[in-house]
CSV table of C-alpha atoms and ligand atoms in Angstrom, one decimal:
chain,number,residue,atom,x,y,z
A,1,UNK,CA,-29.2,-30.4,-6.3
A,2,UNK,CA,-29.8,-33.7,-8.1
A,3,UNK,CA,-27.6,-36.4,-9.7
A,4,UNK,CA,-28.3,-39.3,-12.0
A,5,UNK,CA,-26.7,-42.7,-11.4
A,6,UNK,CA,-24.7,-43.3,-14.6
A,7,UNK,CA,-26.9,-43.8,-17.6
A,8,UNK,CA,-29.5,-45.7,-15.6
A,9,UNK,CA,-32.0,-42.8,-15.4
A,10,UNK,CA,-32.1,-43.2,-11.6
A,11,UNK,CA,-32.4,-39.7,-10.3
A,12,UNK,CA,-31.2,-39.1,-6.8
A,13,UNK,CA,-30.6,-36.2,-4.4
A,14,UNK,CA,-27.1,-34.7,-4.3
A,15,UNK,CA,-26.4,-36.5,-1.1
A,16,UNK,CA,-27.5,-39.9,0.1
A,17,UNK,CA,-27.8,-41.2,3.6
A,18,UNK,CA,-25.2,-43.8,4.5
A,19,UNK,CA,-26.7,-46.6,6.7
A,20,UNK,CA,-23.7,-48.5,8.0
A,21,UNK,CA,-23.8,-47.1,11.5
A,22,UNK,CA,-27.6,-47.6,12.0
A,23,UNK,CA,-27.1,-51.3,11.5
A,24,UNK,CA,-25.7,-51.4,15.1
A,25,UNK,CA,-23.2,-53.9,16.4
A,26,UNK,CA,-21.8,-56.8,14.4
A,27,UNK,CA,-18.3,-58.3,14.3
A,28,UNK,CA,-15.8,-60.4,12.4
A,29,UNK,CA,-12.7,-62.2,13.5
A,30,UNK,CA,-10.8,-58.9,13.8
A,31,UNK,CA,-13.2,-57.4,16.2
A,32,UNK,CA,-16.2,-55.0,15.9
A,33,UNK,CA,-17.4,-54.1,12.4
A,34,UNK,CA,-20.2,-51.8,13.5
A,35,UNK,CA,-20.2,-48.4,15.1
A,36,UNK,CA,-21.4,-49.4,18.5
A,37,UNK,CA,-24.9,-49.4,19.9
A,38,UNK,CA,-27.7,-47.6,18.1
A,39,UNK,CA,-31.2,-46.5,18.9
A,40,UNK,CA,-33.5,-47.9,16.2
A,41,UNK,CA,-36.2,-45.3,16.9
A,42,UNK,CA,-33.7,-42.5,16.4
A,43,UNK,CA,-32.5,-44.2,13.2
A,44,UNK,CA,-36.1,-44.3,11.9
A,45,UNK,CA,-36.6,-40.7,12.8
A,46,UNK,CA,-33.4,-39.9,11.0
A,47,UNK,CA,-34.5,-41.6,7.8
A,48,UNK,CA,-37.9,-39.8,7.9
A,49,UNK,CA,-36.2,-36.5,8.5
A,50,UNK,CA,-33.8,-37.2,5.6
A,51,UNK,CA,-36.9,-37.7,3.4
A,52,UNK,CA,-38.5,-34.4,4.7
A,53,UNK,CA,-35.3,-32.6,3.8
A,54,UNK,CA,-35.2,-33.9,0.2
A,55,UNK,CA,-32.7,-36.7,0.7
A,56,UNK,CA,-34.1,-39.7,-1.2
A,57,UNK,CA,-31.1,-41.9,-1.7
A,58,UNK,CA,-30.2,-44.5,0.9
A,59,UNK,CA,-27.0,-46.6,0.9
A,60,UNK,CA,-26.8,-49.8,2.9
A,61,UNK,CA,-25.4,-53.3,2.7
A,62,UNK,CA,-26.7,-56.7,3.7
A,63,UNK,CA,-23.8,-57.2,6.2
A,64,UNK,CA,-24.3,-53.9,8.1
A,65,UNK,CA,-25.5,-55.0,11.5
A,66,UNK,CA,-25.8,-58.5,10.0
A,67,UNK,CA,-29.0,-57.6,8.2
A,68,UNK,CA,-30.2,-55.1,10.8
A,69,UNK,CA,-29.5,-52.0,8.7
A,70,UNK,CA,-31.6,-53.3,5.8
A,71,UNK,CA,-34.4,-54.2,8.2
A,72,UNK,CA,-34.5,-50.8,9.9
A,73,UNK,CA,-34.3,-49.0,6.5
A,74,UNK,CA,-37.0,-51.2,5.0
A,75,UNK,CA,-39.4,-50.6,7.9
A,76,UNK,CA,-38.8,-46.9,7.9
A,77,UNK,CA,-39.5,-46.6,4.1
A,78,UNK,CA,-42.6,-48.7,4.2
A,79,UNK,CA,-45.3,-47.0,2.2
A,80,UNK,CA,-42.8,-44.6,0.7
A,81,UNK,CA,-40.9,-46.9,-1.5
A,82,UNK,CA,-41.8,-45.0,-4.7
A,83,UNK,CA,-40.2,-41.8,-3.3
A,84,UNK,CA,-36.7,-43.2,-2.8
A,85,UNK,CA,-33.8,-45.0,-4.4
A,86,UNK,CA,-32.2,-47.8,-2.4
A,87,UNK,CA,-28.6,-49.0,-2.9
A,88,UNK,CA,-27.4,-52.1,-1.1
A,89,UNK,CA,-24.5,-54.5,-1.4
A,90,UNK,CA,-23.6,-58.1,-1.3
A,91,UNK,CA,-20.5,-60.2,-1.1
A,92,UNK,CA,-19.8,-60.5,2.6
A,93,UNK,CA,-21.6,-63.4,4.3
A,94,UNK,CA,-22.9,-63.3,7.8
A,95,UNK,CA,-25.0,-64.9,10.5
A,96,UNK,CA,-28.0,-62.8,11.5
A,97,UNK,CA,-28.5,-64.4,14.8
A,98,UNK,CA,-24.9,-64.2,16.1
A,99,UNK,CA,-24.1,-61.0,14.2
A,100,UNK,CA,-21.0,-62.5,12.9
A,101,UNK,CA,-19.6,-61.6,9.5
A,102,UNK,CA,-18.1,-64.8,8.2
A,103,UNK,CA,-16.3,-64.0,5.0
A,104,UNK,CA,-16.6,-63.3,1.3
A,105,UNK,CA,-18.6,-65.2,-1.3
A,106,UNK,CA,-18.2,-64.1,-5.0
A,107,UNK,CA,-20.1,-66.9,-6.7
A,108,UNK,CA,-23.0,-66.2,-9.1
A,109,UNK,CA,-25.2,-68.6,-7.1
A,110,UNK,CA,-24.6,-66.6,-4.0
A,111,UNK,CA,-25.6,-63.3,-5.8
A,112,UNK,CA,-29.1,-64.8,-6.4
A,113,UNK,CA,-29.3,-66.0,-2.8
A,114,UNK,CA,-28.2,-62.6,-1.5
A,115,UNK,CA,-30.5,-60.5,-3.6
A,116,UNK,CA,-33.5,-62.6,-2.5
A,117,UNK,CA,-32.6,-62.1,1.2
A,118,UNK,CA,-32.0,-58.4,0.8
A,119,UNK,CA,-35.3,-57.9,-1.0
A,120,UNK,CA,-37.0,-59.7,1.9
A,121,UNK,CA,-35.2,-57.6,4.6
A,122,UNK,CA,-35.9,-54.3,2.8
A,123,UNK,CA,-39.5,-55.2,2.2
A,124,UNK,CA,-39.4,-54.3,-1.5
A,125,UNK,CA,-39.5,-56.1,-4.8
A,126,UNK,CA,-36.7,-54.2,-6.4
A,127,UNK,CA,-33.3,-52.7,-5.5
A,128,UNK,CA,-32.3,-49.5,-7.4
A,129,UNK,CA,-28.5,-50.1,-7.2
A,130,UNK,CA,-27.0,-53.4,-6.3
A,131,UNK,CA,-23.3,-53.2,-5.4
A,132,UNK,CA,-20.5,-55.7,-5.2
A,133,UNK,CA,-19.0,-55.2,-1.7
A,134,UNK,CA,-15.7,-57.1,-2.3
A,135,UNK,CA,-13.5,-54.2,-3.3
A,136,UNK,CA,-10.4,-56.1,-4.4
A,137,UNK,CA,-12.1,-59.0,-6.2
A,138,UNK,CA,-10.0,-60.1,-9.2
A,139,UNK,CA,-11.4,-58.6,-12.4
A,140,UNK,CA,-11.7,-62.0,-14.1
A,141,UNK,CA,-13.8,-63.3,-11.2
A,142,UNK,CA,-15.9,-60.2,-11.2
A,143,UNK,CA,-16.5,-60.5,-15.0
A,144,UNK,CA,-18.1,-63.9,-14.3
A,145,UNK,CA,-20.8,-62.1,-12.3
A,146,UNK,CA,-22.0,-59.8,-15.0
A,147,UNK,CA,-24.2,-62.3,-16.7
A,148,UNK,CA,-26.1,-62.9,-13.4
A,149,UNK,CA,-26.4,-59.2,-12.7
A,150,UNK,CA,-27.7,-58.5,-16.2
A,151,UNK,CA,-30.3,-61.3,-15.7
A,152,UNK,CA,-31.4,-59.7,-12.4
A,153,UNK,CA,-31.9,-56.4,-14.3
A,154,UNK,CA,-33.9,-58.2,-16.9
A,155,UNK,CA,-36.0,-59.9,-14.2
A,156,UNK,CA,-36.7,-56.5,-12.6
A,157,UNK,CA,-35.1,-57.4,-9.3
A,158,UNK,CA,-32.5,-54.7,-9.6
A,159,UNK,CA,-32.5,-51.5,-11.8
A,160,UNK,CA,-28.7,-51.2,-12.1
A,161,UNK,CA,-25.5,-52.4,-10.4
A,162,UNK,CA,-22.3,-50.9,-9.0
A,163,UNK,CA,-19.1,-51.9,-7.4
A,164,UNK,CA,-17.8,-50.6,-4.1
A,165,UNK,CA,-14.1,-50.5,-4.8
A,166,UNK,CA,-11.1,-48.1,-4.5
A,167,UNK,CA,-9.3,-49.8,-7.5
A,168,UNK,CA,-9.8,-47.9,-10.7
A,169,UNK,CA,-8.8,-50.9,-12.9
A,170,UNK,CA,-11.7,-52.9,-11.4
A,171,UNK,CA,-14.1,-50.1,-12.2
A,172,UNK,CA,-12.7,-49.9,-15.7
A,173,UNK,CA,-13.2,-53.6,-16.2
A,174,UNK,CA,-16.9,-53.5,-15.5
A,175,UNK,CA,-17.3,-50.2,-17.3
A,176,UNK,CA,-16.1,-51.9,-20.5
A,177,UNK,CA,-18.5,-54.9,-20.3
A,178,UNK,CA,-21.3,-54.2,-17.9
A,179,UNK,CA,-24.3,-52.7,-19.8
A,180,UNK,CA,-26.2,-51.7,-16.6
A,181,UNK,CA,-23.1,-50.8,-14.5
A,182,UNK,CA,-24.0,-47.4,-13.2
A,183,UNK,CA,-21.9,-46.4,-10.3
A,184,UNK,CA,-18.6,-46.9,-8.4
A,185,UNK,CA,-18.7,-46.4,-4.7
A,186,UNK,CA,-15.3,-45.3,-3.4
A,187,UNK,CA,-13.6,-43.6,-0.5
A,188,UNK,CA,-13.4,-39.9,-1.2
A,189,UNK,CA,-13.2,-36.8,1.0
A,190,UNK,CA,-11.3,-33.6,1.2
A,191,UNK,CA,-8.7,-35.4,3.3
A,192,UNK,CA,-8.5,-38.3,0.8
A,193,UNK,CA,-9.2,-37.3,-2.8
A,194,UNK,CA,-9.3,-39.9,-5.5
A,195,UNK,CA,-8.7,-38.2,-8.8
A,196,UNK,CA,-7.9,-41.4,-10.7
A,197,UNK,CA,-11.3,-42.9,-9.8
A,198,UNK,CA,-13.1,-39.7,-10.6
A,199,UNK,CA,-11.5,-39.7,-14.0
A,200,UNK,CA,-12.7,-43.3,-14.6
A,201,UNK,CA,-16.3,-42.2,-13.6
A,202,UNK,CA,-16.2,-39.2,-15.9
A,203,UNK,CA,-14.8,-41.2,-18.8
A,204,UNK,CA,-17.4,-43.9,-18.6
A,205,UNK,CA,-20.4,-41.8,-17.5
A,206,UNK,CA,-20.6,-43.5,-14.1
A,207,UNK,CA,-21.8,-42.0,-10.8
A,208,UNK,CA,-19.1,-41.6,-8.1
A,209,UNK,CA,-20.8,-42.5,-4.9
A,210,UNK,CA,-18.5,-41.2,-2.1
A,211,UNK,CA,-18.2,-43.2,1.1
A,212,UNK,CA,-16.4,-41.7,4.1
A,213,UNK,CA,-17.2,-38.2,2.9
A,214,UNK,CA,-16.9,-36.9,6.5
A,215,UNK,CA,-13.8,-39.0,7.1
A,216,UNK,CA,-15.8,-41.2,9.5
A,217,UNK,CA,-16.9,-38.1,11.5
A,218,UNK,CA,-13.5,-36.6,11.8
A,219,UNK,CA,-14.2,-33.9,9.2
A,220,UNK,CA,-17.2,-32.6,11.3
A,221,UNK,CA,-14.7,-31.1,13.8
A,222,UNK,CA,-16.3,-32.8,16.8
A,223,UNK,CA,-13.4,-35.1,17.5
A,224,UNK,CA,-10.3,-33.7,19.1
A,225,UNK,CA,-7.2,-35.4,20.5
A,226,UNK,CA,-9.0,-35.4,23.9
A,227,UNK,CA,-12.0,-37.3,22.6
A,228,UNK,CA,-12.5,-40.9,21.6
A,229,UNK,CA,-15.2,-43.1,20.0
A,230,UNK,CA,-17.1,-45.4,22.2
A,231,UNK,CA,-16.5,-49.1,22.8
A,232,UNK,CA,-17.4,-51.6,20.1
A,233,UNK,CA,-16.8,-49.0,17.4
A,234,UNK,CA,-14.9,-50.1,14.3
A,235,UNK,CA,-13.1,-46.8,14.3
A,236,UNK,CA,-11.2,-47.8,17.5
A,237,UNK,CA,-10.8,-51.5,16.5
A,238,UNK,CA,-7.2,-51.1,15.3
A,239,UNK,CA,-7.9,-52.8,12.0
A,240,UNK,CA,-5.1,-52.3,9.4
A,241,UNK,CA,-7.1,-50.1,7.0
A,242,UNK,CA,-8.2,-47.7,9.8
A,243,UNK,CA,-5.9,-44.6,9.4
A,244,UNK,CA,-8.4,-41.9,10.5
A,245,UNK,CA,-8.6,-43.1,14.1
A,246,UNK,CA,-6.1,-44.9,16.3
A,247,UNK,CA,-6.5,-48.2,18.2
A,248,UNK,CA,-7.3,-46.1,21.3
A,249,UNK,CA,-10.4,-44.6,19.4
A,250,UNK,CA,-8.8,-41.2,19.2
A,251,UNK,CA,-8.7,-39.3,15.9
A,252,UNK,CA,-5.4,-39.1,14.0
A,253,UNK,CA,-3.6,-35.9,15.1
A,254,UNK,CA,-2.1,-35.5,11.6
A,255,UNK,CA,-5.5,-35.5,10.0
A,256,UNK,CA,-6.9,-33.1,12.7
A,257,UNK,CA,-4.0,-30.8,11.8
A,258,UNK,CA,-4.9,-31.0,8.1
A,259,UNK,CA,-8.5,-30.3,8.9
A,260,UNK,CA,-7.5,-27.2,10.8
A,261,UNK,CA,-5.5,-25.9,7.9
A,262,UNK,CA,-8.6,-25.9,5.7
A,263,UNK,CA,-11.3,-25.0,8.3
A,264,UNK,CA,-11.6,-21.4,7.1
A,265,UNK,CA,-12.3,-22.3,3.5
A,266,UNK,CA,-14.7,-25.2,4.3
A,267,UNK,CA,-16.7,-22.9,6.6
A,268,UNK,CA,-17.1,-20.2,4.1
A,269,UNK,CA,-20.6,-18.8,3.4
A,270,UNK,CA,-21.8,-19.9,6.8
A,271,UNK,CA,-21.3,-23.6,6.1
A,272,UNK,CA,-20.6,-26.0,9.0
A,273,UNK,CA,-17.5,-28.1,8.6
A,274,UNK,CA,-19.6,-31.1,7.5
A,275,UNK,CA,-21.4,-29.0,4.9
A,276,UNK,CA,-18.0,-27.7,3.6
A,277,UNK,CA,-16.7,-31.2,3.3
A,278,UNK,CA,-19.8,-32.2,1.2
A,279,UNK,CA,-19.5,-29.0,-0.8
A,280,UNK,CA,-15.9,-29.9,-1.7
A,281,UNK,CA,-17.0,-33.2,-3.1
A,282,UNK,CA,-19.6,-31.6,-5.4
A,283,UNK,CA,-17.0,-29.1,-6.6
A,284,UNK,CA,-14.4,-31.7,-7.7
A,285,UNK,CA,-16.8,-33.5,-10.1
A,286,UNK,CA,-20.4,-33.3,-11.3
A,287,UNK,CA,-20.7,-37.1,-10.9
A,288,UNK,CA,-20.1,-37.2,-7.1
A,289,UNK,CA,-22.9,-38.3,-4.7
A,290,UNK,CA,-21.6,-38.2,-1.1
A,291,UNK,CA,-23.4,-40.5,1.2
A,292,UNK,CA,-22.6,-39.3,4.7
A,293,UNK,CA,-23.5,-41.8,7.4
A,294,UNK,CA,-26.1,-40.3,9.7
A,295,UNK,CA,-27.3,-41.7,13.0
A,296,UNK,CA,-29.2,-38.8,14.5
A,297,UNK,CA,-31.8,-36.3,13.3
A,298,UNK,CA,-29.4,-33.5,14.1
A,299,UNK,CA,-26.7,-35.0,11.9
A,300,UNK,CA,-29.0,-35.5,8.9
A,301,UNK,CA,-30.3,-31.9,9.3
A,302,UNK,CA,-26.7,-30.6,9.3
A,303,UNK,CA,-25.7,-32.7,6.3
A,304,UNK,CA,-28.8,-32.0,4.3
A,305,UNK,CA,-28.3,-28.3,4.9
A,306,UNK,CA,-25.4,-28.6,2.5
A,307,UNK,CA,-27.8,-29.1,-0.4
A,308,UNK,CA,-29.0,-25.5,-0.2
A,309,UNK,CA,-25.5,-24.1,-0.2
A,310,UNK,CA,-24.1,-26.0,-3.2
A,311,UNK,CA,-20.5,-26.7,-4.2
A,312,UNK,CA,-17.4,-24.8,-3.3
A,313,UNK,CA,-15.9,-22.7,-6.0
A,314,UNK,CA,-13.1,-23.8,-8.2
A,315,UNK,CA,-10.9,-21.2,-6.6
A,316,UNK,CA,-11.7,-22.6,-3.1
A,317,UNK,CA,-10.9,-26.2,-4.3
A,318,UNK,CA,-7.6,-24.9,-5.6
A,319,UNK,CA,-6.9,-23.1,-2.4
A,320,UNK,CA,-7.5,-26.3,-0.4
A,321,UNK,CA,-5.2,-28.2,-2.7
A,322,UNK,CA,-2.4,-25.7,-1.9
A,323,UNK,CA,-3.1,-25.7,1.8
A,324,UNK,CA,-3.1,-29.6,1.9
A,325,UNK,CA,-0.2,-29.9,-0.5
A,326,UNK,CA,-2.3,-32.2,-2.6
B,401,NAP,N1,-16.9,-50.8,1.7
B,401,NAP,C1,-18.0,-50.0,1.6
B,401,NAP,O1,-18.8,-50.3,0.7
B,401,NAP,C2,-18.2,-48.9,2.5
B,401,NAP,C3,-17.3,-48.6,3.5
B,401,NAP,C4,-17.5,-47.5,4.3
B,401,NAP,C5,-18.7,-46.8,4.2
B,401,NAP,N2,-19.6,-47.2,3.2
B,401,NAP,C6,-20.9,-46.4,3.1
B,401,NAP,O2,-20.6,-45.0,3.2
B,401,NAP,C7,-21.4,-44.4,4.2
B,401,NAP,C8,-20.7,-43.2,4.8
B,401,NAP,O3,-19.4,-43.6,5.2
B,401,NAP,P1,-19.0,-43.7,6.7
B,401,NAP,O4,-20.2,-43.9,7.5
B,401,NAP,O5,-17.9,-44.6,6.8
B,401,NAP,O6,-18.4,-42.3,7.1
B,401,NAP,P2,-18.8,-40.8,7.1
B,401,NAP,O7,-20.0,-40.6,6.3
B,401,NAP,O8,-17.6,-40.0,6.7
B,401,NAP,O9,-19.1,-40.4,8.6
B,401,NAP,C9,-20.3,-40.8,9.2
B,401,NAP,C10,-20.3,-40.6,10.7
B,401,NAP,O10,-19.9,-39.3,11.1
B,401,NAP,C11,-20.7,-38.8,12.1
B,401,NAP,N3,-21.5,-37.7,11.6
B,401,NAP,C12,-22.2,-37.7,10.4
B,401,NAP,N4,-22.8,-36.5,10.2
B,401,NAP,C13,-22.4,-35.7,11.2
B,401,NAP,C14,-22.6,-34.4,11.5
B,401,NAP,N5,-23.3,-33.6,10.7
B,401,NAP,N6,-22.1,-33.9,12.7
B,401,NAP,C15,-21.4,-34.7,13.5
B,401,NAP,N7,-21.1,-36.0,13.2
B,401,NAP,C16,-21.6,-36.5,12.1
B,401,NAP,C17,-21.6,-40.0,12.6
B,401,NAP,O11,-20.9,-40.9,13.5
B,401,NAP,P3,-20.7,-40.5,15.1
B,401,NAP,O12,-21.9,-39.8,15.5
B,401,NAP,O13,-20.6,-41.8,15.7
B,401,NAP,O14,-19.4,-39.7,15.1
B,401,NAP,C18,-21.6,-40.8,11.3
B,401,NAP,O15,-21.9,-42.2,11.5
B,401,NAP,C19,-21.7,-45.6,5.2
B,401,NAP,O16,-22.7,-45.3,6.1
B,401,NAP,C20,-21.9,-46.7,4.2
B,401,NAP,O17,-23.3,-46.6,3.7
B,401,NAP,C21,-19.4,-48.2,2.4
């Protein structure tokens, strides 16, 4: 299964690999922003296994692990750059040495500084998809960045650009005026559909890159009310936007109950729960590209296994909507 990123001609596998967790620890003023400790060797093996299994799209951000995710990804892809598409993001500033995420910078001058630094860390001379990471940036401020982004395309530093935002009006604003605007990255999963954003993507021919496709791991079924994520993990940080896990690092009981109600449909045709969650995303639109975060070889093998099984049927999607009351 393949997808194209908007009208850019960039052809990618039906899932990408999310690279937030493999960045390892970093923090901001509210606490941890990473997913706890990681093993870089396992991350590298995971990236290589993804490639072996036909996953050739990698999503990272400069701020993940305060530069570390880009460095690990760049090293792992050395010599294989022409086989993959790399998406990264800018907008959140950070200090690499202290692993501190400082705050946002939405100026055109900063885009140029950030792209140069990302190219260096990734060890490449072009980025396939360069995404604005400040999801709620005002549309008029974002409009001021389009000239610089188009210039970066012209210069060959990026092939296309995107915006990681959950706000359909922001996506609309760039879709109107951005010639090389190819993709919106937004939160979307069977537990949290986003029909309005999918509609914008379909109307404007944009790719819908789905973050959180496994509800930060909850949809894999491995978390129960008796388990919790480890220390230093953003999922247990109690930040205001974290609704999937509580401050104690335990998954939300309400979401676990919703998952149970659709388990049978998701695991049809021998799918694992993770594979069913990815299959749901492909079924709701032909523009979706889920990017499950993977930090082990076993996880990427499970997730890539979804590719061979394809989307759920329309009847299954309808059944899930009834079961979830959505
Ligand atoms: N604002 C933004 O732009 C933004 C925000 C969020 C995410 N993203 C992007 O979207 C990507 C994906 O989102 P996400 O990482 O938040 O969540 P996700 O993909 O829903 O969940 C990923 C996590 O689930 C667990 N997992 C993955 N596959 C598994 C499997 N087959 N079996 C068991 N556990 C599995 C792993 O964590 P554990 O092993 O620790 O459970 C993994 O880190 C990120 O990596 C990042 O690239 C972007």
